[in-house]
mmCIF file with all atom_site columns, C-alpha atoms in Angstrom:
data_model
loop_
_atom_site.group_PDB
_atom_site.id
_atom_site.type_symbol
_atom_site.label_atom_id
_atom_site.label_alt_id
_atom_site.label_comp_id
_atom_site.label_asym_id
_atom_site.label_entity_id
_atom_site.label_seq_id
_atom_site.pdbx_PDB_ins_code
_atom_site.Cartn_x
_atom_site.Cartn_y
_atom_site.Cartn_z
_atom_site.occupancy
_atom_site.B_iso_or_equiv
_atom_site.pdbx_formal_charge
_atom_site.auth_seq_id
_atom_site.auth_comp_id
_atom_site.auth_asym_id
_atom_site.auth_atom_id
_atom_site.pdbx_PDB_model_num
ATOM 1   C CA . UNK A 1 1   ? 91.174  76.040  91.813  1.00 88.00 ? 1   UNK A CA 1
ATOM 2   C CA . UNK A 1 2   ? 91.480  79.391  89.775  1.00 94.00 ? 2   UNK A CA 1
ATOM 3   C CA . UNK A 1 3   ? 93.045  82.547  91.766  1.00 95.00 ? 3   UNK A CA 1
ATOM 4   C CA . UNK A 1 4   ? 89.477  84.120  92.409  1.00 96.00 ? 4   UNK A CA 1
ATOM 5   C CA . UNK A 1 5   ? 88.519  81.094  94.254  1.00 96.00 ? 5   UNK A CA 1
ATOM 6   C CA . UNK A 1 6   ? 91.536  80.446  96.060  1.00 96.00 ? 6   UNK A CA 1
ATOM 7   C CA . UNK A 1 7   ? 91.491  84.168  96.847  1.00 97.00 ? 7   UNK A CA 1
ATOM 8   C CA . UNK A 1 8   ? 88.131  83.648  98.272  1.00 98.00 ? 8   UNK A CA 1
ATOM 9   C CA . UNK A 1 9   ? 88.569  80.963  100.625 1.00 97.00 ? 9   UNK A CA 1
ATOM 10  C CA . UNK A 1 10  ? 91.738  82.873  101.906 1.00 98.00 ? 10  UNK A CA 1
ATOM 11  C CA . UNK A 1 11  ? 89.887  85.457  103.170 1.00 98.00 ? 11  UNK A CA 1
ATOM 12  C CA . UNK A 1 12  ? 87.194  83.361  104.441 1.00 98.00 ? 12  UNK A CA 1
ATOM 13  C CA . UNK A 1 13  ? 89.918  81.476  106.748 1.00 98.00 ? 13  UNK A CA 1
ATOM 14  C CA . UNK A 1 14  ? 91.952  84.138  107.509 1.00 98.00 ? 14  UNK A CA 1
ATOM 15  C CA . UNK A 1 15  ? 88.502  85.710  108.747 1.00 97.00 ? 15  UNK A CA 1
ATOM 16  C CA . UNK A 1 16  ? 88.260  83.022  111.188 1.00 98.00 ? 16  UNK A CA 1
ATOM 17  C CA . UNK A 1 17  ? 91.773  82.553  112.192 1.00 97.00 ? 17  UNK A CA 1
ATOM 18  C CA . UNK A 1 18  ? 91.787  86.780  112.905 1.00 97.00 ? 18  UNK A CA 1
ATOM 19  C CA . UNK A 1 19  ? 88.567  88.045  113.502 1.00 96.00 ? 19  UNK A CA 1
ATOM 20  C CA . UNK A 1 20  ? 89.745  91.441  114.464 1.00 92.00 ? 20  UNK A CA 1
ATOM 21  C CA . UNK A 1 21  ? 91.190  92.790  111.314 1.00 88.00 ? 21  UNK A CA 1
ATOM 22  C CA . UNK A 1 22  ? 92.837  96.049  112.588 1.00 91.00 ? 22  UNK A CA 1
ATOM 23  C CA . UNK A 1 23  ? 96.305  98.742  112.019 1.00 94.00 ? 23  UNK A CA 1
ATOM 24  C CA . UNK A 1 24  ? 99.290  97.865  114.252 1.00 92.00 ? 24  UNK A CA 1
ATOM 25  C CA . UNK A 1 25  ? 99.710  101.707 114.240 1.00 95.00 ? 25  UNK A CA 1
ATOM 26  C CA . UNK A 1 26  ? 98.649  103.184 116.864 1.00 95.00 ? 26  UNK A CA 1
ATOM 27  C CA . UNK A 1 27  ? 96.406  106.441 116.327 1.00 96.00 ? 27  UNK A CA 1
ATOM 28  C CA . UNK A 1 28  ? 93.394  108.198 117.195 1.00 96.00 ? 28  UNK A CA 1
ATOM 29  C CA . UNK A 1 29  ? 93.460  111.028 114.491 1.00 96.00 ? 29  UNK A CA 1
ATOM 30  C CA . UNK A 1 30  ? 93.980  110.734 110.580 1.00 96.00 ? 30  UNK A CA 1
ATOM 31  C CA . UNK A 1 31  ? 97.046  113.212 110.797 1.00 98.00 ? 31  UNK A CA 1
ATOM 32  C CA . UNK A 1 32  ? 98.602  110.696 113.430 1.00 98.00 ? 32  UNK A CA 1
ATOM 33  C CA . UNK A 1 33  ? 98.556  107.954 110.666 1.00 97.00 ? 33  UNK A CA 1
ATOM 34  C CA . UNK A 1 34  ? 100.000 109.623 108.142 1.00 97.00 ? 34  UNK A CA 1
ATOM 35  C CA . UNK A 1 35  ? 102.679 110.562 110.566 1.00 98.00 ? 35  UNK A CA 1
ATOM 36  C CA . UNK A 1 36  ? 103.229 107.004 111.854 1.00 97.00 ? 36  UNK A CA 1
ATOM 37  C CA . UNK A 1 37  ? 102.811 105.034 108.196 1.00 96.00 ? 37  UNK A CA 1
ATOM 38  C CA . UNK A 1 38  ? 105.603 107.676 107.023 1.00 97.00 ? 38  UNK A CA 1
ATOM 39  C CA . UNK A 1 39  ? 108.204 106.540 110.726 1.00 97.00 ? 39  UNK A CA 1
ATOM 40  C CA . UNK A 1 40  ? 106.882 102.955 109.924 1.00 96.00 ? 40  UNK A CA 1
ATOM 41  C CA . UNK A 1 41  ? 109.746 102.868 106.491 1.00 93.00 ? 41  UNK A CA 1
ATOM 42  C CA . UNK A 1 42  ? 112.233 100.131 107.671 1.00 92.00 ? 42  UNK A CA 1
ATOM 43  C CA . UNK A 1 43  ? 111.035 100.196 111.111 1.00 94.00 ? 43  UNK A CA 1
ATOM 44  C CA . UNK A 1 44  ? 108.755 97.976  113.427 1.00 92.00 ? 44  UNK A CA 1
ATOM 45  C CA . UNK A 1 45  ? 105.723 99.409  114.145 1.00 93.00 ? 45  UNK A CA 1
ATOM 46  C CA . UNK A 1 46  ? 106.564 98.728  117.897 1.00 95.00 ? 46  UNK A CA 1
ATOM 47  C CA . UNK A 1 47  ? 109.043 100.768 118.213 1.00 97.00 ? 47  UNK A CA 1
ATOM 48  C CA . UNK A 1 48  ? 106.903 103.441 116.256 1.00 98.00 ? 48  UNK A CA 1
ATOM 49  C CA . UNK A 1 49  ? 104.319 103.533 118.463 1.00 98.00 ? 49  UNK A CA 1
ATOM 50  C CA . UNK A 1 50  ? 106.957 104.437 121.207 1.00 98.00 ? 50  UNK A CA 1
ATOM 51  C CA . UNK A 1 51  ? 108.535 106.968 119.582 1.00 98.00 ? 51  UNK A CA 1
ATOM 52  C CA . UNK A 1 52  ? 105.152 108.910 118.152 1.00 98.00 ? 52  UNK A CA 1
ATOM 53  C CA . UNK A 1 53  ? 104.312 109.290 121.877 1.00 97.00 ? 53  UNK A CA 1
ATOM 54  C CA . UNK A 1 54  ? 106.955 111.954 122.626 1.00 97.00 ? 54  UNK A CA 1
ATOM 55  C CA . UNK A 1 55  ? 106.493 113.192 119.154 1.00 98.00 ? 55  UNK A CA 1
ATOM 56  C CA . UNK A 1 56  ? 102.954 113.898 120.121 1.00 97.00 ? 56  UNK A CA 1
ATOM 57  C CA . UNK A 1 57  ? 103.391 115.050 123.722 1.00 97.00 ? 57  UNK A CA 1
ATOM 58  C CA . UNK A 1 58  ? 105.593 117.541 122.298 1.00 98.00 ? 58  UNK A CA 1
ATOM 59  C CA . UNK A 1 59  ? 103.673 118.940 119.271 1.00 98.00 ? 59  UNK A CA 1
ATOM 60  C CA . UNK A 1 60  ? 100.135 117.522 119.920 1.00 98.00 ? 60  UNK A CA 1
ATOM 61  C CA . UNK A 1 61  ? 98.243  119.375 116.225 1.00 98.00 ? 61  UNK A CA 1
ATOM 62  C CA . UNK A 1 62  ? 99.325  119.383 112.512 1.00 98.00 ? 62  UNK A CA 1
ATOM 63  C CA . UNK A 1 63  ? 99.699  122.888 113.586 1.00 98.00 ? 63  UNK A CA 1
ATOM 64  C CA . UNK A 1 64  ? 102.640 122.448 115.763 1.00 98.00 ? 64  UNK A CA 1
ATOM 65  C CA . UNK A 1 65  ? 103.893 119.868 114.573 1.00 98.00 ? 65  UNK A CA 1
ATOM 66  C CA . UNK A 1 66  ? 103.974 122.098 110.810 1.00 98.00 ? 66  UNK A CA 1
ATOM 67  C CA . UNK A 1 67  ? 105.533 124.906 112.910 1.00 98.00 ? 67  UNK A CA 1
ATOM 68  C CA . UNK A 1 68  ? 108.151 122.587 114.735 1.00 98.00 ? 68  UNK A CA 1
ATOM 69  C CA . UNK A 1 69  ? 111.997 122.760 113.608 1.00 98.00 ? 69  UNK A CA 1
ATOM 70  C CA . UNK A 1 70  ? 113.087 120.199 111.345 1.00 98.00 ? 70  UNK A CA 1
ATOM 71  C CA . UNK A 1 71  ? 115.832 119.232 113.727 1.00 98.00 ? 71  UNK A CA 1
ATOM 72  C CA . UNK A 1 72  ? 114.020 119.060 116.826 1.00 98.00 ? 72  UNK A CA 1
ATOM 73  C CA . UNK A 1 73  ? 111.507 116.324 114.938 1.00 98.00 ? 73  UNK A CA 1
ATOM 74  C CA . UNK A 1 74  ? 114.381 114.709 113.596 1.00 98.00 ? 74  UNK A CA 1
ATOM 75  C CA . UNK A 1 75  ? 116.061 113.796 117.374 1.00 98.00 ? 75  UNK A CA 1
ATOM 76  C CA . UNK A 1 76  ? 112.577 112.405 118.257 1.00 98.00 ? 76  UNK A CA 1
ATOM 77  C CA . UNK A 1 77  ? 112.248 110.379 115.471 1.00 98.00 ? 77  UNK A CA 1
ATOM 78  C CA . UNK A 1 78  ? 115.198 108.845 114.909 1.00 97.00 ? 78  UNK A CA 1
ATOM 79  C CA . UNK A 1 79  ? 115.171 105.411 116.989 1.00 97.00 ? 79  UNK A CA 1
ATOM 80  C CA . UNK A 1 80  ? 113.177 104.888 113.937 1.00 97.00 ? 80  UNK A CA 1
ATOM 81  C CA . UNK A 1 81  ? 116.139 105.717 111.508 1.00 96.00 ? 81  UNK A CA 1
ATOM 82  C CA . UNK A 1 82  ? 116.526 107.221 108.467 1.00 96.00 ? 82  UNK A CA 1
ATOM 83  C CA . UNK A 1 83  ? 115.600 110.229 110.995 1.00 96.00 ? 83  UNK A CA 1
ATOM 84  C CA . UNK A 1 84  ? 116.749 113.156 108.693 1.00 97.00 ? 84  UNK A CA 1
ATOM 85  C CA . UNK A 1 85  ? 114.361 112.139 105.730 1.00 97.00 ? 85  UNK A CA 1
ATOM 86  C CA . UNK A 1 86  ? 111.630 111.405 107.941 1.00 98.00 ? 86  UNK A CA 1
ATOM 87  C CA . UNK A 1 87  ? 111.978 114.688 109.836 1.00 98.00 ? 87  UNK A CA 1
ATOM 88  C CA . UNK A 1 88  ? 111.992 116.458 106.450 1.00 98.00 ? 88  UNK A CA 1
ATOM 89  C CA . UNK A 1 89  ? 108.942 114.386 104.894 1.00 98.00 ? 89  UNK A CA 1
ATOM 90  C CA . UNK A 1 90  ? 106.633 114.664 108.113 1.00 98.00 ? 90  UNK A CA 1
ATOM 91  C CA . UNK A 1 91  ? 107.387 118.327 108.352 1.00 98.00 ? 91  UNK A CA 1
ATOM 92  C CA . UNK A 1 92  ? 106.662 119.202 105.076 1.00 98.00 ? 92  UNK A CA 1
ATOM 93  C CA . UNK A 1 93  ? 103.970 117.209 105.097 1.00 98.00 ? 93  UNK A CA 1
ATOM 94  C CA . UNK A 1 94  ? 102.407 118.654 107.653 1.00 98.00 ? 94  UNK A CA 1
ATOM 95  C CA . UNK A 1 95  ? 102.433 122.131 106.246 1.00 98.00 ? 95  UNK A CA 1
ATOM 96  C CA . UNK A 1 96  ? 101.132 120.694 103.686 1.00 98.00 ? 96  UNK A CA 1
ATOM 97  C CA . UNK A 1 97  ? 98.093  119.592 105.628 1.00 98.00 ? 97  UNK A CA 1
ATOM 98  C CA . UNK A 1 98  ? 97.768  123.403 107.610 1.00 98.00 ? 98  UNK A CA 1
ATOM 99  C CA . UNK A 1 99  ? 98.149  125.294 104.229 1.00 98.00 ? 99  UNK A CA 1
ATOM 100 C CA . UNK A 1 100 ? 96.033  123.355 101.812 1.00 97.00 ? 100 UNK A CA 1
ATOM 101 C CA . UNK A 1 101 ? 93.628  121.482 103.538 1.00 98.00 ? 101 UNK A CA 1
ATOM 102 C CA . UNK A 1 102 ? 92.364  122.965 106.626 1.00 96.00 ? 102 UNK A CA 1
ATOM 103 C CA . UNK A 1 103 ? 94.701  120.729 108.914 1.00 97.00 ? 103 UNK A CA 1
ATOM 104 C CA . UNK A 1 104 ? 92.425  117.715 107.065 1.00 97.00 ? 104 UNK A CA 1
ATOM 105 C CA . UNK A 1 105 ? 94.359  114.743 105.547 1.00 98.00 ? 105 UNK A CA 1
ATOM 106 C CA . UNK A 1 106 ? 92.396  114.631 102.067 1.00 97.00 ? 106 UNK A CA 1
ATOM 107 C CA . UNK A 1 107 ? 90.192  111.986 101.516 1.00 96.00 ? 107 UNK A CA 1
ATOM 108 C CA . UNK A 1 108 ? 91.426  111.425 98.073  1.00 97.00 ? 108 UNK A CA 1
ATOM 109 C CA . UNK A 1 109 ? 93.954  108.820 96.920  1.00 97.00 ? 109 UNK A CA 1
ATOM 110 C CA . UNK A 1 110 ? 96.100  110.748 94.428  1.00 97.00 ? 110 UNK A CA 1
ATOM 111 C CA . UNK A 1 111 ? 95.675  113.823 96.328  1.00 98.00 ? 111 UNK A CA 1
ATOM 112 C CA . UNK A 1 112 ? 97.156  111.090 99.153  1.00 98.00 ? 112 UNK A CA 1
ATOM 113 C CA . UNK A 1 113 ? 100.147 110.872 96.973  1.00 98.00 ? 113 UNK A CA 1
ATOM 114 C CA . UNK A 1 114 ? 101.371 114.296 96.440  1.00 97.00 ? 114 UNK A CA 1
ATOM 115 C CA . UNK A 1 115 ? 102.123 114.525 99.672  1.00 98.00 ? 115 UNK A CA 1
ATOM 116 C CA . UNK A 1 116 ? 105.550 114.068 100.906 1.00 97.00 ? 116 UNK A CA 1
ATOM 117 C CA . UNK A 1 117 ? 106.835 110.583 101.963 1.00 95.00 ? 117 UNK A CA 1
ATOM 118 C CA . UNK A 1 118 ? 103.208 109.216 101.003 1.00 97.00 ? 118 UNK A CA 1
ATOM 119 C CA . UNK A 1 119 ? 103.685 106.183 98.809  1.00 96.00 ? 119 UNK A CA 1
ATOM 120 C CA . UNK A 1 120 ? 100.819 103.983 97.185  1.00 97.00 ? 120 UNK A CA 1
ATOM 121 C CA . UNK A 1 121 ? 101.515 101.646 100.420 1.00 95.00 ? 121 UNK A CA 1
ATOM 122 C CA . UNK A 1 122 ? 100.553 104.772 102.772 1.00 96.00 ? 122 UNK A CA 1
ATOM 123 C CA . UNK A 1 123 ? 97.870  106.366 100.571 1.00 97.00 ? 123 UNK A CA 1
ATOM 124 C CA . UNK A 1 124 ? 96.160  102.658 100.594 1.00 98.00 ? 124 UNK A CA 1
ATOM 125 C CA . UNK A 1 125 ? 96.217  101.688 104.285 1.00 97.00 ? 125 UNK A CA 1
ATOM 126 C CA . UNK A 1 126 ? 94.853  105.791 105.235 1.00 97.00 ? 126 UNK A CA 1
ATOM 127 C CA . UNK A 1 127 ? 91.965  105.422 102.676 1.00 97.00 ? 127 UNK A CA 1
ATOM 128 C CA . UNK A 1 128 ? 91.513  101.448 103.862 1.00 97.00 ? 128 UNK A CA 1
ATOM 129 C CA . UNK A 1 129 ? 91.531  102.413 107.716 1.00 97.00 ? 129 UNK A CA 1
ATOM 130 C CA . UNK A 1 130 ? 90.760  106.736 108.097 1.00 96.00 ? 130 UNK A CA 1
ATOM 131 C CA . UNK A 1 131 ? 87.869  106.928 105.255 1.00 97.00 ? 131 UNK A CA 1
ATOM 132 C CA . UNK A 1 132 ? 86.560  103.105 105.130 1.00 96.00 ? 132 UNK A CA 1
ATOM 133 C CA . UNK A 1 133 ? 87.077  102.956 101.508 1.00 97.00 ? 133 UNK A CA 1
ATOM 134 C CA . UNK A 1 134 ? 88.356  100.235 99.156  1.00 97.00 ? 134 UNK A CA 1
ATOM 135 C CA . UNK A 1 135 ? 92.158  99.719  99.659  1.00 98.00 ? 135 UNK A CA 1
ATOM 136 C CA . UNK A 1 136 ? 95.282  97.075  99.201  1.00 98.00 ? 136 UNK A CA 1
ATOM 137 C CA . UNK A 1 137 ? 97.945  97.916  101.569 1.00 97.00 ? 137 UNK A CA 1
ATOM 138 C CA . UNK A 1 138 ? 101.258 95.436  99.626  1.00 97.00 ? 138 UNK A CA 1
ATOM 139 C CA . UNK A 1 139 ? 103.772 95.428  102.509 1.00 94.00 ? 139 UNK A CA 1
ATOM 140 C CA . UNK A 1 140 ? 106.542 93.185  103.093 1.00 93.00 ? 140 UNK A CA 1
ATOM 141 C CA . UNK A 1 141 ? 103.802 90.644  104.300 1.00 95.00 ? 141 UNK A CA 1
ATOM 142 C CA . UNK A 1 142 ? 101.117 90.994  102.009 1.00 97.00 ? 142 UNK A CA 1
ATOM 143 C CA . UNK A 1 143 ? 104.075 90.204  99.156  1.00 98.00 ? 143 UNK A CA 1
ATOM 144 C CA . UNK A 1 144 ? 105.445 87.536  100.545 1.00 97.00 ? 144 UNK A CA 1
ATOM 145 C CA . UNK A 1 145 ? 101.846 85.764  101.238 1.00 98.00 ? 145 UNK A CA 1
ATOM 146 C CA . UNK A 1 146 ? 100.697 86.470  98.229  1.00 98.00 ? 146 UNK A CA 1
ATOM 147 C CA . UNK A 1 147 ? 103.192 84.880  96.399  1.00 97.00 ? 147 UNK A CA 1
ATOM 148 C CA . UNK A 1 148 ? 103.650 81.425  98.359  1.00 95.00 ? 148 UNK A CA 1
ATOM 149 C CA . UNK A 1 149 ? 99.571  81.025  98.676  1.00 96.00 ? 149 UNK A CA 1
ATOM 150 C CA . UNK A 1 150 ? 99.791  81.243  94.737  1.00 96.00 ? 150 UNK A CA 1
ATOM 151 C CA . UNK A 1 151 ? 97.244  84.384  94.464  1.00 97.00 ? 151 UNK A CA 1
ATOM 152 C CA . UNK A 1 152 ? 100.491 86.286  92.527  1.00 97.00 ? 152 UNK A CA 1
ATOM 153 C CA . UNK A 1 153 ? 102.778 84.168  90.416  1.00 95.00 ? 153 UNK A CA 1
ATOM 154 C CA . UNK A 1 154 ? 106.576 85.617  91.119  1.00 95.00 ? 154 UNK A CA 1
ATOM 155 C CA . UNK A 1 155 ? 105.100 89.438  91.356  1.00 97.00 ? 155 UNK A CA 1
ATOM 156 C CA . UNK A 1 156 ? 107.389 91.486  94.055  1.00 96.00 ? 156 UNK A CA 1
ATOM 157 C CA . UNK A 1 157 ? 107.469 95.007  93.048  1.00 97.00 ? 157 UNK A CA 1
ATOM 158 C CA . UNK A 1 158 ? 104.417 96.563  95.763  1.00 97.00 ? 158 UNK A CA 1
ATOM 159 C CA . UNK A 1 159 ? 102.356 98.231  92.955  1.00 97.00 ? 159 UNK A CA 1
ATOM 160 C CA . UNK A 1 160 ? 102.316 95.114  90.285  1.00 98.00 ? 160 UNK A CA 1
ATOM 161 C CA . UNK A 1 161 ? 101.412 92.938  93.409  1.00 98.00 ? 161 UNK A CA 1
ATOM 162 C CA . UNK A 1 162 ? 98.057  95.404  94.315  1.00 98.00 ? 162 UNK A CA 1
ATOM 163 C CA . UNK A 1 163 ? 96.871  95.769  90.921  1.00 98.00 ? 163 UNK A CA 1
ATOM 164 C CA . UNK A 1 164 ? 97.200  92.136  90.374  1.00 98.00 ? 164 UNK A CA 1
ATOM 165 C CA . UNK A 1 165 ? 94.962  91.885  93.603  1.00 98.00 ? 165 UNK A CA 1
ATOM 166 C CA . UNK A 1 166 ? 92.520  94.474  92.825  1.00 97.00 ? 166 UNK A CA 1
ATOM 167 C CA . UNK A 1 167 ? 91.391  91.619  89.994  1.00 97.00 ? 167 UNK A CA 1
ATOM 168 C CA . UNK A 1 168 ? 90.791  88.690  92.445  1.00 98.00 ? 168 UNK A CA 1
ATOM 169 C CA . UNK A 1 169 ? 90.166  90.558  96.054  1.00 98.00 ? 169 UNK A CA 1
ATOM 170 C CA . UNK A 1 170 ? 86.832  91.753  96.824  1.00 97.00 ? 170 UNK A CA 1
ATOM 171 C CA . UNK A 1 171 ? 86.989  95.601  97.202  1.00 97.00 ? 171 UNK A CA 1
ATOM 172 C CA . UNK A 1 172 ? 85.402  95.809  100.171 1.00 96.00 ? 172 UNK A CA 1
ATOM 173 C CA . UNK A 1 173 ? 87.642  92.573  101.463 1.00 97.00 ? 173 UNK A CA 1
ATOM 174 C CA . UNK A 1 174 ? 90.765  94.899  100.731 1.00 97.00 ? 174 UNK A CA 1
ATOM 175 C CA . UNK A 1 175 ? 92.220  96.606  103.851 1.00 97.00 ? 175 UNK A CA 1
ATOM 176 C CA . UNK A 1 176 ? 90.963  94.084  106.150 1.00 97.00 ? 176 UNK A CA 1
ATOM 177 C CA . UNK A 1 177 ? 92.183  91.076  104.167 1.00 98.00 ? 177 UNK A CA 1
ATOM 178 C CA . UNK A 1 178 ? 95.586  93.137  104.158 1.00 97.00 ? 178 UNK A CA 1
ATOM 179 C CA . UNK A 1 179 ? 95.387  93.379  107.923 1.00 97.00 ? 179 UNK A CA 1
ATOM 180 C CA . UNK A 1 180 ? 95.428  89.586  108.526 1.00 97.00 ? 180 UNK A CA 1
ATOM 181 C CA . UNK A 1 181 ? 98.077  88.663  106.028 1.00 97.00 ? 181 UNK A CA 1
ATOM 182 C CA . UNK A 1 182 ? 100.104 90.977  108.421 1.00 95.00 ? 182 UNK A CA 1
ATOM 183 C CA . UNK A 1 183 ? 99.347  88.799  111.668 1.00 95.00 ? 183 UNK A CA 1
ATOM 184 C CA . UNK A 1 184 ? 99.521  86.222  109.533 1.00 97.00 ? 184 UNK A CA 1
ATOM 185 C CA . UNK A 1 185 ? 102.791 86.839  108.514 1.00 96.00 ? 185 UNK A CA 1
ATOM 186 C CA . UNK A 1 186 ? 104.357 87.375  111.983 1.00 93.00 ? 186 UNK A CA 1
ATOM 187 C CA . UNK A 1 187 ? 102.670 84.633  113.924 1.00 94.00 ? 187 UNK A CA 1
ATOM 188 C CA . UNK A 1 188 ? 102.739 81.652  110.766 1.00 97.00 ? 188 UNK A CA 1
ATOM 189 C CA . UNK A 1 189 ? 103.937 82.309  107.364 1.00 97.00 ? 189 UNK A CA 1
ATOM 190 C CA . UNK A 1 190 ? 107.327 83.919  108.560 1.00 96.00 ? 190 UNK A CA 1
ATOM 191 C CA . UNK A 1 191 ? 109.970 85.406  106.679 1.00 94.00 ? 191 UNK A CA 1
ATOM 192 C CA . UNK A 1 192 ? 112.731 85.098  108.947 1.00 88.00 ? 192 UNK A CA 1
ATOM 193 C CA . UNK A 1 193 ? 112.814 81.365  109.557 1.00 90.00 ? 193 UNK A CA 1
ATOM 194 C CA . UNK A 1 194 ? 111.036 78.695  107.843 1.00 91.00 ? 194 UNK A CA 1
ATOM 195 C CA . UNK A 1 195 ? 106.911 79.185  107.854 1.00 94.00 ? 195 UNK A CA 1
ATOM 196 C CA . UNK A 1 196 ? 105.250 76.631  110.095 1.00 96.00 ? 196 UNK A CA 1
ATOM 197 C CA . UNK A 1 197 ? 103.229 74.872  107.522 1.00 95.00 ? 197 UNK A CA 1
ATOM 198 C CA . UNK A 1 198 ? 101.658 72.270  110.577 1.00 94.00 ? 198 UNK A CA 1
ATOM 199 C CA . UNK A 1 199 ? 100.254 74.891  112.344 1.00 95.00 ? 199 UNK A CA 1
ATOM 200 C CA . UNK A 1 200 ? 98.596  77.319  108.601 1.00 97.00 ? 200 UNK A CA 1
ATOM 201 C CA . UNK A 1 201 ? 95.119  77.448  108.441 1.00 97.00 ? 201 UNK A CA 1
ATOM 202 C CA . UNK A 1 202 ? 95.360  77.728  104.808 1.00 97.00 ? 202 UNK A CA 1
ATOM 203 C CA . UNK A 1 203 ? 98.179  74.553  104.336 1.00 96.00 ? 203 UNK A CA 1
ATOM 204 C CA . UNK A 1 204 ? 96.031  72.509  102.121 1.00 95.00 ? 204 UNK A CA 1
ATOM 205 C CA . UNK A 1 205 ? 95.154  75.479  99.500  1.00 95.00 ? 205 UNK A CA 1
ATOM 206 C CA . UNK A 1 206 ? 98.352  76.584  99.553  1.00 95.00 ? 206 UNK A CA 1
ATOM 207 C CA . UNK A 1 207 ? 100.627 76.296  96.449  1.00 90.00 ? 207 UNK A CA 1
ATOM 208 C CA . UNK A 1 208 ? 103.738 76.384  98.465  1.00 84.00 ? 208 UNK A CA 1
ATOM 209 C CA . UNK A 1 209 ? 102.604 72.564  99.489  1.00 83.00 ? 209 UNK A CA 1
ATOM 210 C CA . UNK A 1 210 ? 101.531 71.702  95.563  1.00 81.00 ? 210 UNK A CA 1
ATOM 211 C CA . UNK A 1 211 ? 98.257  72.734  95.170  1.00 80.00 ? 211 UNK A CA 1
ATOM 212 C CA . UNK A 1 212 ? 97.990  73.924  91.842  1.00 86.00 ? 212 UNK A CA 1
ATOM 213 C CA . UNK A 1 213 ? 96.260  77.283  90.830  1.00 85.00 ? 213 UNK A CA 1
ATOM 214 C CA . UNK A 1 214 ? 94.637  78.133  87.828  1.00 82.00 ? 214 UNK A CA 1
ATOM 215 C CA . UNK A 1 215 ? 94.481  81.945  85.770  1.00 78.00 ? 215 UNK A CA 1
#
């Protein structure tokens, strides 16, 4: 089975096993994501989704939020931790947003990453889920996966792993396919304790159990 076919048949039983294919952030604005993806850094998205609400309740626009005080951001936000460089990266960010682009987060990936605390990881999953365009969010998950199911061979820094996906994943497969690797990840192929193989939709095509994969 070469990587392109294995890749395929991933996504066609992942499909099944996880229909809905959606962010564990939640948000209801594009703004909102960017905020969250940025708290998200070494940090559950649970307890994100906690913390954004006071964030929000507080400074409910890019506006305030851009015209909020650095240290009163920071308190909220840090039962996510690393609060002081989070603070700093959402607020700049934000001003960002206000001053350049009409309180819009840009549709465009590299204008994506000039922005503050937006990585390739970020710029990926807001173009994937915001704008519905072609995207490979490589989290924790999506590495690890990747590399057991054989579609990577040993790859673990987060931008080798995406472009080496871009060449088997169908682009519009992308974000979604990303999405399920992330319940897949928590519920079956876990990182913290052994996966549970017996219970993997994809055991028999995996190369963790021996199946060999081809270039």
């Amino acid at each position: 089975m070469t990587k392109e076919e294995l890749a395929l048949e991933v996504i066609e039983r992942l499909k099944k096993e996880y229909p809905l294919a959606q962010c564990t952030l939640d948000y209801n604005q594009a703004w909102k994501l960017l905020v969250s993806v940025r708290l998200a850094a070494q940090c559950t998205d649970a307890r994100v989704n906690v913390v954004v609400e006071d964030l929000y309740a507080k400074y409910p626009d890019v506006e305030a939020l851009a015209e909020a005080p650095v240290e009163e951001i920071e308190k909220i936000v840090r039962p996510c931790g690393l609060g002081k460089s989070k603070a700093r990266d959402i607020s700049a960010c934000m001003k960002i947003l206000r001053d350049q682009y009409h309180g819009k987060v840009p549709d465009d990936f590299n204008a994506l990453l000039k922005l503050p605390g937006v990585g390739r990881k970020s710029a990926n999953l807001i173009m994937g889920d915001v704008f519905g365009k072609p995207a490979i969010v490589t989290d924790t998950h999506c590495i690890r996966l990747v590399n057991r199911i054989g579609l990577v061979d040993g790859i673990k820094e987060p931008k080798k792993v995406e472009l080496a996906l871009w060449k088997i994943i169908p682009p519009e497969e992308g974000s979604d396919f990303c999405h399920r690797l992330v319940y897949h990840g928590r519920d079956v192929c876990t990182a913290r304790t052994a996966p549970y193989c017996n219970k993997c939709c994809l055991e028999d095509i995996c190369q963790k159990n021996g199946v060999e994969v081809k270039e």
